[in-house]
Amino acid sequence: MPVRAVVFDLDGTLYLSGRPYEGAVDVVKRLASRVPVFYLSNNTSKSPVFYVNRLHRLGLPLQNKDSLLSAFTLAFSAIQDAGIHNVHLFANSEVSEWFAAQDLSLNLSPSVGETELVLMAYHNAFNYQDLCEVAWRLEHGAKFWVTHADFVCPDAHGPVPDIGSFMALFEKATGRTPERIFGKPNPGMLAPVFADYRPDEVLFVGDRLYTDFELACRSKCRFALVLCGETKLADVDRLARKPEIIAESVRDIDFEALL
């Protein structure tokens, strides 16, 4: 079955710390002239607006407003569907501003007693007081949702703690674990693509096994693993089920043979 749409992970797949891997931009440009291209990332340290601007700055083609698939979109829809208004965001200020702009009726500064939901994004500018504010609300019974559960985020200097690590901290401190996780490997992340294409027509390209490959397995779409990010060949050797395609980087994938 020919591939009719391609979804790329970002960090560790197309770039690292905002610097594109050699040849990655050219590969995506050529591919976008043939089939629709989408981008999907679990990194919620910045707003969707930031990532759209980054893609433009790097020269990566954005074919329409739905080309960037974000855990924020799923989380915001879930908040709306649940009729929640009092939300404590554990997130960077830019993310809080984005959420506030989406719905002016949201109260993003609720007291401990008012808080209906704690939503945790990838926060890399918090202090100890911020941790306490989350703990108090979780102990008071607020719902607990997270945008994703990656243990680490790739960085040029090496992996750094991500939400999965924060989750472990709060489980130890409060006994609470999230009721909902929106990012990869949640199949809902690919729902906008599957609205137009069958899973076997979609190729997802990523660098992680427990988020990217697991998402492909749960969604029953095709998968290409690149080894330029978190996963190494030794990790693949230990798998009972291996990815369909394994390459050093996106420029080493024979997309022509797949279309």
mmCIF file of C-alpha atoms in Angstrom:
data_model
loop_
_atom_site.group_PDB
_atom_site.id
_atom_site.type_symbol
_atom_site.label_atom_id
_atom_site.label_comp_id
_atom_site.label_asym_id
_atom_site.label_seq_id
_atom_site.Cartn_x
_atom_site.Cartn_y
_atom_site.Cartn_z
ATOM 1 C CA MET A 1 0.000 0.000 0.000
ATOM 2 C CA PRO A 2 1.532 3.355 -1.042
ATOM 3 C CA VAL A 3 2.038 6.020 1.610
ATOM 4 C CA ARG A 4 -0.366 8.928 1.092
ATOM 5 C CA ALA A 5 0.550 11.087 4.115
ATOM 6 C CA VAL A 6 3.638 11.421 6.329
ATOM 7 C CA VAL A 7 3.747 12.576 9.955
ATOM 8 C CA PHE A 8 7.073 13.688 11.425
ATOM 9 C CA ASP A 9 8.021 13.916 15.065
ATOM 10 C CA LEU A 10 10.092 17.065 15.679
ATOM 11 C CA ASP A 11 12.626 16.944 18.548
ATOM 12 C CA GLY A 12 15.170 14.221 17.898
ATOM 13 C CA THR A 13 13.765 13.471 14.442
ATOM 14 C CA LEU A 14 13.976 16.640 12.332
ATOM 15 C CA TYR A 15 16.029 18.779 14.701
ATOM 16 C CA LEU A 16 17.772 18.853 18.069
ATOM 17 C CA SER A 17 17.593 21.933 20.311
ATOM 18 C CA GLY A 18 16.107 23.850 17.365
ATOM 19 C CA ARG A 19 18.948 22.997 14.951
ATOM 20 C CA PRO A 20 17.858 20.816 12.004
ATOM 21 C CA TYR A 21 19.704 17.612 11.262
ATOM 22 C CA GLU A 22 21.714 17.681 8.051
ATOM 23 C CA GLY A 23 19.491 17.225 5.013
ATOM 24 C CA ALA A 24 16.255 17.009 7.011
ATOM 25 C CA VAL A 25 14.653 20.209 5.709
ATOM 26 C CA ASP A 26 15.372 19.338 2.080
ATOM 27 C CA VAL A 27 13.902 15.858 2.527
ATOM 28 C CA VAL A 28 10.675 17.228 3.989
ATOM 29 C CA LYS A 29 10.386 19.885 1.274
ATOM 30 C CA ARG A 30 10.696 17.290 -1.495
ATOM 31 C CA LEU A 31 8.228 15.023 0.239
ATOM 32 C CA ALA A 32 5.693 17.828 0.762
ATOM 33 C CA SER A 33 5.587 18.366 -2.996
ATOM 34 C CA ARG A 34 4.259 14.819 -3.360
ATOM 35 C CA VAL A 35 2.068 14.096 -0.316
ATOM 36 C CA PRO A 36 0.611 15.945 2.683
ATOM 37 C CA VAL A 37 3.119 16.354 5.509
ATOM 38 C CA PHE A 38 2.219 16.770 9.182
ATOM 39 C CA TYR A 39 4.264 17.472 12.311
ATOM 40 C CA LEU A 40 3.642 16.058 15.760
ATOM 41 C CA SER A 41 5.521 16.781 18.973
ATOM 42 C CA ASN A 42 5.064 16.021 22.657
ATOM 43 C CA ASN A 43 7.077 19.094 23.617
ATOM 44 C CA THR A 44 4.663 21.473 25.359
ATOM 45 C CA SER A 45 7.198 23.912 26.764
ATOM 46 C CA LYS A 46 6.037 26.427 24.148
ATOM 47 C CA SER A 47 2.692 27.278 22.578
ATOM 48 C CA PRO A 48 1.564 25.992 19.161
ATOM 49 C CA VAL A 49 2.253 29.492 17.821
ATOM 50 C CA PHE A 50 5.927 29.124 18.775
ATOM 51 C CA TYR A 51 6.243 25.842 16.905
ATOM 52 C CA VAL A 52 4.534 27.201 13.809
ATOM 53 C CA ASN A 53 7.019 30.087 13.809
ATOM 54 C CA ARG A 54 9.941 27.696 14.359
ATOM 55 C CA LEU A 55 8.886 25.531 11.421
ATOM 56 C CA HIS A 56 8.632 28.613 9.212
ATOM 57 C CA ARG A 57 12.032 29.850 10.406
ATOM 58 C CA LEU A 58 13.689 26.498 9.664
ATOM 59 C CA GLY A 59 12.141 26.386 6.205
ATOM 60 C CA LEU A 60 9.962 23.356 6.941
ATOM 61 C CA PRO A 61 6.766 23.516 4.856
ATOM 62 C CA LEU A 62 3.433 24.038 6.600
ATOM 63 C CA GLN A 63 0.732 23.183 4.117
ATOM 64 C CA ASN A 64 -2.237 24.367 6.187
ATOM 65 C CA LYS A 65 -3.298 25.349 9.700
ATOM 66 C CA ASP A 66 -3.850 21.701 10.647
ATOM 67 C CA SER A 67 -0.345 20.552 9.692
ATOM 68 C CA LEU A 68 0.898 20.860 13.298
ATOM 69 C CA LEU A 69 -0.619 18.229 15.587
ATOM 70 C CA SER A 70 -0.466 19.311 19.224
ATOM 71 C CA ALA A 71 -1.374 17.768 22.572
ATOM 72 C CA PHE A 72 -2.628 21.242 23.528
ATOM 73 C CA THR A 73 -5.482 20.935 21.032
ATOM 74 C CA LEU A 74 -6.654 17.665 22.570
ATOM 75 C CA ALA A 75 -6.290 19.000 26.108
ATOM 76 C CA PHE A 76 -8.185 22.210 25.363
ATOM 77 C CA SER A 77 -11.021 20.278 23.693
ATOM 78 C CA ALA A 78 -11.235 17.961 26.702
ATOM 79 C CA ILE A 79 -11.477 20.941 29.060
ATOM 80 C CA GLN A 80 -14.292 22.391 26.962
ATOM 81 C CA ASP A 81 -16.120 19.049 26.738
ATOM 82 C CA ALA A 82 -15.902 18.556 30.521
ATOM 83 C CA GLY A 83 -17.219 22.067 31.226
ATOM 84 C CA ILE A 84 -14.186 22.883 33.360
ATOM 85 C CA HIS A 85 -13.509 26.573 34.061
ATOM 86 C CA ASN A 86 -11.042 26.697 36.978
ATOM 87 C CA VAL A 87 -7.706 25.360 35.740
ATOM 88 C CA HIS A 88 -4.324 25.489 37.436
ATOM 89 C CA LEU A 89 -1.684 25.293 34.705
ATOM 90 C CA PHE A 90 1.771 23.976 35.522
ATOM 91 C CA ALA A 91 3.283 25.496 32.411
ATOM 92 C CA ASN A 92 5.560 28.184 31.062
ATOM 93 C CA SER A 93 4.065 31.678 30.871
ATOM 94 C CA GLU A 94 3.773 31.598 27.071
ATOM 95 C CA VAL A 95 1.615 28.476 27.301
ATOM 96 C CA SER A 96 -0.618 30.051 29.929
ATOM 97 C CA GLU A 97 -1.089 33.072 27.666
ATOM 98 C CA TRP A 98 -2.043 30.795 24.755
ATOM 99 C CA PHE A 99 -4.660 28.989 26.848
ATOM 100 C CA ALA A 100 -6.078 32.268 28.113
ATOM 101 C CA ALA A 101 -6.467 33.516 24.537
ATOM 102 C CA GLN A 102 -8.398 30.390 23.497
ATOM 103 C CA ASP A 103 -11.204 30.933 25.997
ATOM 104 C CA LEU A 104 -11.607 34.161 27.959
ATOM 105 C CA SER A 105 -13.985 32.438 30.380
ATOM 106 C CA LEU A 106 -11.244 30.172 31.747
ATOM 107 C CA ASN A 107 -10.023 31.036 35.228
ATOM 108 C CA LEU A 108 -6.309 30.227 35.175
ATOM 109 C CA SER A 109 -5.640 31.655 38.650
ATOM 110 C CA PRO A 110 -8.013 29.682 40.873
ATOM 111 C CA SER A 111 -7.441 29.254 44.586
ATOM 112 C CA VAL A 112 -6.630 25.778 45.922
ATOM 113 C CA GLY A 113 -10.268 25.233 46.840
ATOM 114 C CA GLU A 114 -11.621 26.518 43.508
ATOM 115 C CA THR A 115 -9.305 24.416 41.333
ATOM 116 C CA GLU A 116 -11.180 21.806 39.309
ATOM 117 C CA LEU A 117 -8.190 20.666 37.255
ATOM 118 C CA VAL A 118 -4.413 20.679 37.363
ATOM 119 C CA LEU A 119 -3.078 20.523 33.804
ATOM 120 C CA MET A 120 0.637 19.845 33.585
ATOM 121 C CA ALA A 121 2.665 20.819 30.513
ATOM 122 C CA TYR A 122 6.433 20.637 30.042
ATOM 123 C CA HIS A 123 7.502 23.431 32.397
ATOM 124 C CA ASN A 124 11.204 24.349 32.385
ATOM 125 C CA ALA A 125 11.071 27.601 34.338
ATOM 126 C CA PHE A 126 9.367 26.579 37.595
ATOM 127 C CA ASN A 127 10.467 27.135 41.181
ATOM 128 C CA TYR A 128 9.788 25.253 44.408
ATOM 129 C CA GLN A 129 6.661 27.271 45.127
ATOM 130 C CA ASP A 130 5.207 26.117 41.791
ATOM 131 C CA LEU A 131 5.688 22.494 42.877
ATOM 132 C CA CYS A 132 3.927 23.215 46.159
ATOM 133 C CA GLU A 133 0.980 24.871 44.385
ATOM 134 C CA VAL A 134 0.456 21.717 42.305
ATOM 135 C CA ALA A 135 0.829 19.384 45.291
ATOM 136 C CA TRP A 136 -1.716 21.305 47.386
ATOM 137 C CA ARG A 137 -4.319 21.133 44.610
ATOM 138 C CA LEU A 138 -3.760 17.441 43.975
ATOM 139 C CA GLU A 139 -4.071 16.733 47.702
ATOM 140 C CA HIS A 140 -7.308 18.772 47.698
ATOM 141 C CA GLY A 141 -8.796 16.465 45.032
ATOM 142 C CA ALA A 142 -8.494 18.419 41.768
ATOM 143 C CA LYS A 143 -8.457 16.394 38.568
ATOM 144 C CA PHE A 144 -4.939 15.672 37.274
ATOM 145 C CA TRP A 145 -4.230 15.736 33.538
ATOM 146 C CA VAL A 146 -0.914 15.964 31.672
ATOM 147 C CA THR A 147 -0.158 16.929 28.095
ATOM 148 C CA HIS A 148 2.230 13.966 27.689
ATOM 149 C CA ALA A 149 4.313 11.543 29.731
ATOM 150 C CA ASP A 150 7.809 11.620 28.213
ATOM 151 C CA PHE A 151 10.408 10.961 30.913
ATOM 152 C CA VAL A 152 13.020 13.167 29.238
ATOM 153 C CA CYS A 153 13.257 15.804 26.518
ATOM 154 C CA PRO A 154 16.171 15.660 24.051
ATOM 155 C CA ASP A 155 18.722 18.448 24.288
ATOM 156 C CA ALA A 156 22.075 19.105 22.661
ATOM 157 C CA HIS A 157 23.758 18.627 26.058
ATOM 158 C CA GLY A 158 21.861 15.409 26.811
ATOM 159 C CA PRO A 159 18.371 14.378 27.955
ATOM 160 C CA VAL A 160 16.661 16.653 30.492
ATOM 161 C CA PRO A 161 13.730 15.836 32.845
ATOM 162 C CA ASP A 162 10.285 16.033 31.238
ATOM 163 C CA ILE A 163 6.725 15.500 32.474
ATOM 164 C CA GLY A 164 7.141 11.770 33.091
ATOM 165 C CA SER A 165 9.819 12.648 35.629
ATOM 166 C CA PHE A 166 7.576 15.301 37.208
ATOM 167 C CA MET A 167 4.770 12.735 37.420
ATOM 168 C CA ALA A 168 7.034 10.441 39.445
ATOM 169 C CA LEU A 169 7.788 13.315 41.828
ATOM 170 C CA PHE A 170 4.115 14.092 42.435
ATOM 171 C CA GLU A 171 3.192 10.432 42.804
ATOM 172 C CA LYS A 172 5.751 10.166 45.594
ATOM 173 C CA ALA A 173 4.620 13.445 47.164
ATOM 174 C CA THR A 174 0.836 13.085 46.863
ATOM 175 C CA GLY A 175 0.053 9.522 45.777
ATOM 176 C CA ARG A 176 -1.654 10.914 42.648
ATOM 177 C CA THR A 177 -1.135 9.847 39.046
ATOM 178 C CA PRO A 178 -2.748 11.531 36.006
ATOM 179 C CA GLU A 179 -6.238 10.485 34.977
ATOM 180 C CA ARG A 180 -5.634 11.621 31.393
ATOM 181 C CA ILE A 181 -2.545 11.806 29.179
ATOM 182 C CA PHE A 182 -3.067 13.545 25.820
ATOM 183 C CA GLY A 183 0.195 13.259 23.895
ATOM 184 C CA LYS A 184 1.921 10.327 22.261
ATOM 185 C CA PRO A 185 1.277 7.400 22.408
ATOM 186 C CA ASN A 186 -2.387 8.447 22.614
ATOM 187 C CA PRO A 187 -3.899 7.483 19.202
ATOM 188 C CA GLY A 188 -6.070 10.601 19.384
ATOM 189 C CA MET A 189 -3.013 12.610 18.351
ATOM 190 C CA LEU A 190 -3.389 11.232 14.816
ATOM 191 C CA ALA A 191 -7.177 11.570 14.590
ATOM 192 C CA PRO A 192 -7.015 14.638 12.277
ATOM 193 C CA VAL A 193 -4.878 12.648 9.809
ATOM 194 C CA PHE A 194 -7.046 9.533 10.007
ATOM 195 C CA ALA A 195 -10.065 11.661 9.158
ATOM 196 C CA ASP A 196 -8.765 11.708 5.568
ATOM 197 C CA TYR A 197 -6.450 8.689 5.319
ATOM 198 C CA ARG A 198 -6.532 5.075 6.401
ATOM 199 C CA PRO A 199 -3.889 4.125 8.990
ATOM 200 C CA ASP A 200 -2.068 1.887 6.486
ATOM 201 C CA GLU A 201 -1.726 4.916 4.176
ATOM 202 C CA VAL A 202 0.040 6.988 6.872
ATOM 203 C CA LEU A 203 3.753 6.815 7.701
ATOM 204 C CA PHE A 204 4.838 8.180 11.068
ATOM 205 C CA VAL A 205 8.546 9.003 11.454
ATOM 206 C CA GLY A 206 9.971 9.270 14.961
ATOM 207 C CA ASP A 207 12.946 8.581 17.210
ATOM 208 C CA ARG A 208 11.404 7.066 20.335
ATOM 209 C CA LEU A 209 10.108 3.587 21.034
ATOM 210 C CA TYR A 210 7.816 4.178 24.028
ATOM 211 C CA THR A 211 6.041 7.184 22.495
ATOM 212 C CA ASP A 212 6.507 7.240 18.693
ATOM 213 C CA PHE A 213 6.656 3.520 17.907
ATOM 214 C CA GLU A 214 4.014 2.780 20.535
ATOM 215 C CA LEU A 215 1.714 5.380 18.946
ATOM 216 C CA ALA A 216 2.172 3.741 15.543
ATOM 217 C CA CYS A 217 1.427 0.318 17.016
ATOM 218 C CA ARG A 218 -1.717 1.510 18.783
ATOM 219 C CA SER A 219 -2.879 3.439 15.709
ATOM 220 C CA LYS A 220 -1.971 0.642 13.270
ATOM 221 C CA CYS A 221 -0.167 3.085 10.973
ATOM 222 C CA ARG A 222 3.233 2.493 9.385
ATOM 223 C CA PHE A 223 6.383 3.562 11.201
ATOM 224 C CA ALA A 224 9.951 4.585 10.419
ATOM 225 C CA LEU A 225 12.430 4.807 13.284
ATOM 226 C CA VAL A 226 15.392 7.180 13.054
ATOM 227 C CA LEU A 227 18.431 6.606 15.257
ATOM 228 C CA CYS A 228 19.600 10.237 15.423
ATOM 229 C CA GLY A 229 17.533 10.928 18.550
ATOM 230 C CA GLU A 230 16.899 8.954 21.726
ATOM 231 C CA THR A 231 16.756 5.366 20.454
ATOM 232 C CA LYS A 232 19.891 3.424 19.610
ATOM 233 C CA LEU A 233 20.248 0.204 17.622
ATOM 234 C CA ALA A 234 20.902 -1.777 20.805
ATOM 235 C CA ASP A 235 17.443 -0.721 22.045
ATOM 236 C CA VAL A 236 15.848 -2.063 18.855
ATOM 237 C CA ASP A 237 17.688 -5.380 19.148
ATOM 238 C CA ARG A 238 15.853 -6.033 22.410
ATOM 239 C CA LEU A 239 12.396 -5.630 20.834
ATOM 240 C CA ALA A 240 10.201 -8.611 20.030
ATOM 241 C CA ARG A 241 8.404 -6.516 17.402
ATOM 242 C CA LYS A 242 10.598 -4.211 15.356
ATOM 243 C CA PRO A 243 9.745 -1.078 13.314
ATOM 244 C CA GLU A 244 9.077 -1.541 9.616
ATOM 245 C CA ILE A 245 11.845 0.927 8.693
ATOM 246 C CA ILE A 246 15.022 1.743 10.632
ATOM 247 C CA ALA A 247 17.358 4.490 9.397
ATOM 248 C CA GLU A 248 20.111 6.667 10.793
ATOM 249 C CA SER A 249 18.197 9.867 9.909
ATOM 250 C CA VAL A 250 15.304 11.067 7.749
ATOM 251 C CA ARG A 251 17.650 11.644 4.817
ATOM 252 C CA ASP A 252 18.429 7.914 4.847
ATOM 253 C CA ILE A 253 14.781 6.851 4.395
ATOM 254 C CA ASP A 254 13.876 5.864 0.823
ATOM 255 C CA PHE A 255 10.602 7.771 0.632
ATOM 256 C CA GLU A 256 10.411 7.318 -3.145
ATOM 257 C CA ALA A 257 10.012 3.588 -2.689
ATOM 258 C CA LEU A 258 7.157 4.159 -0.230
ATOM 259 C CA LEU A 259 5.003 6.548 -2.292
#
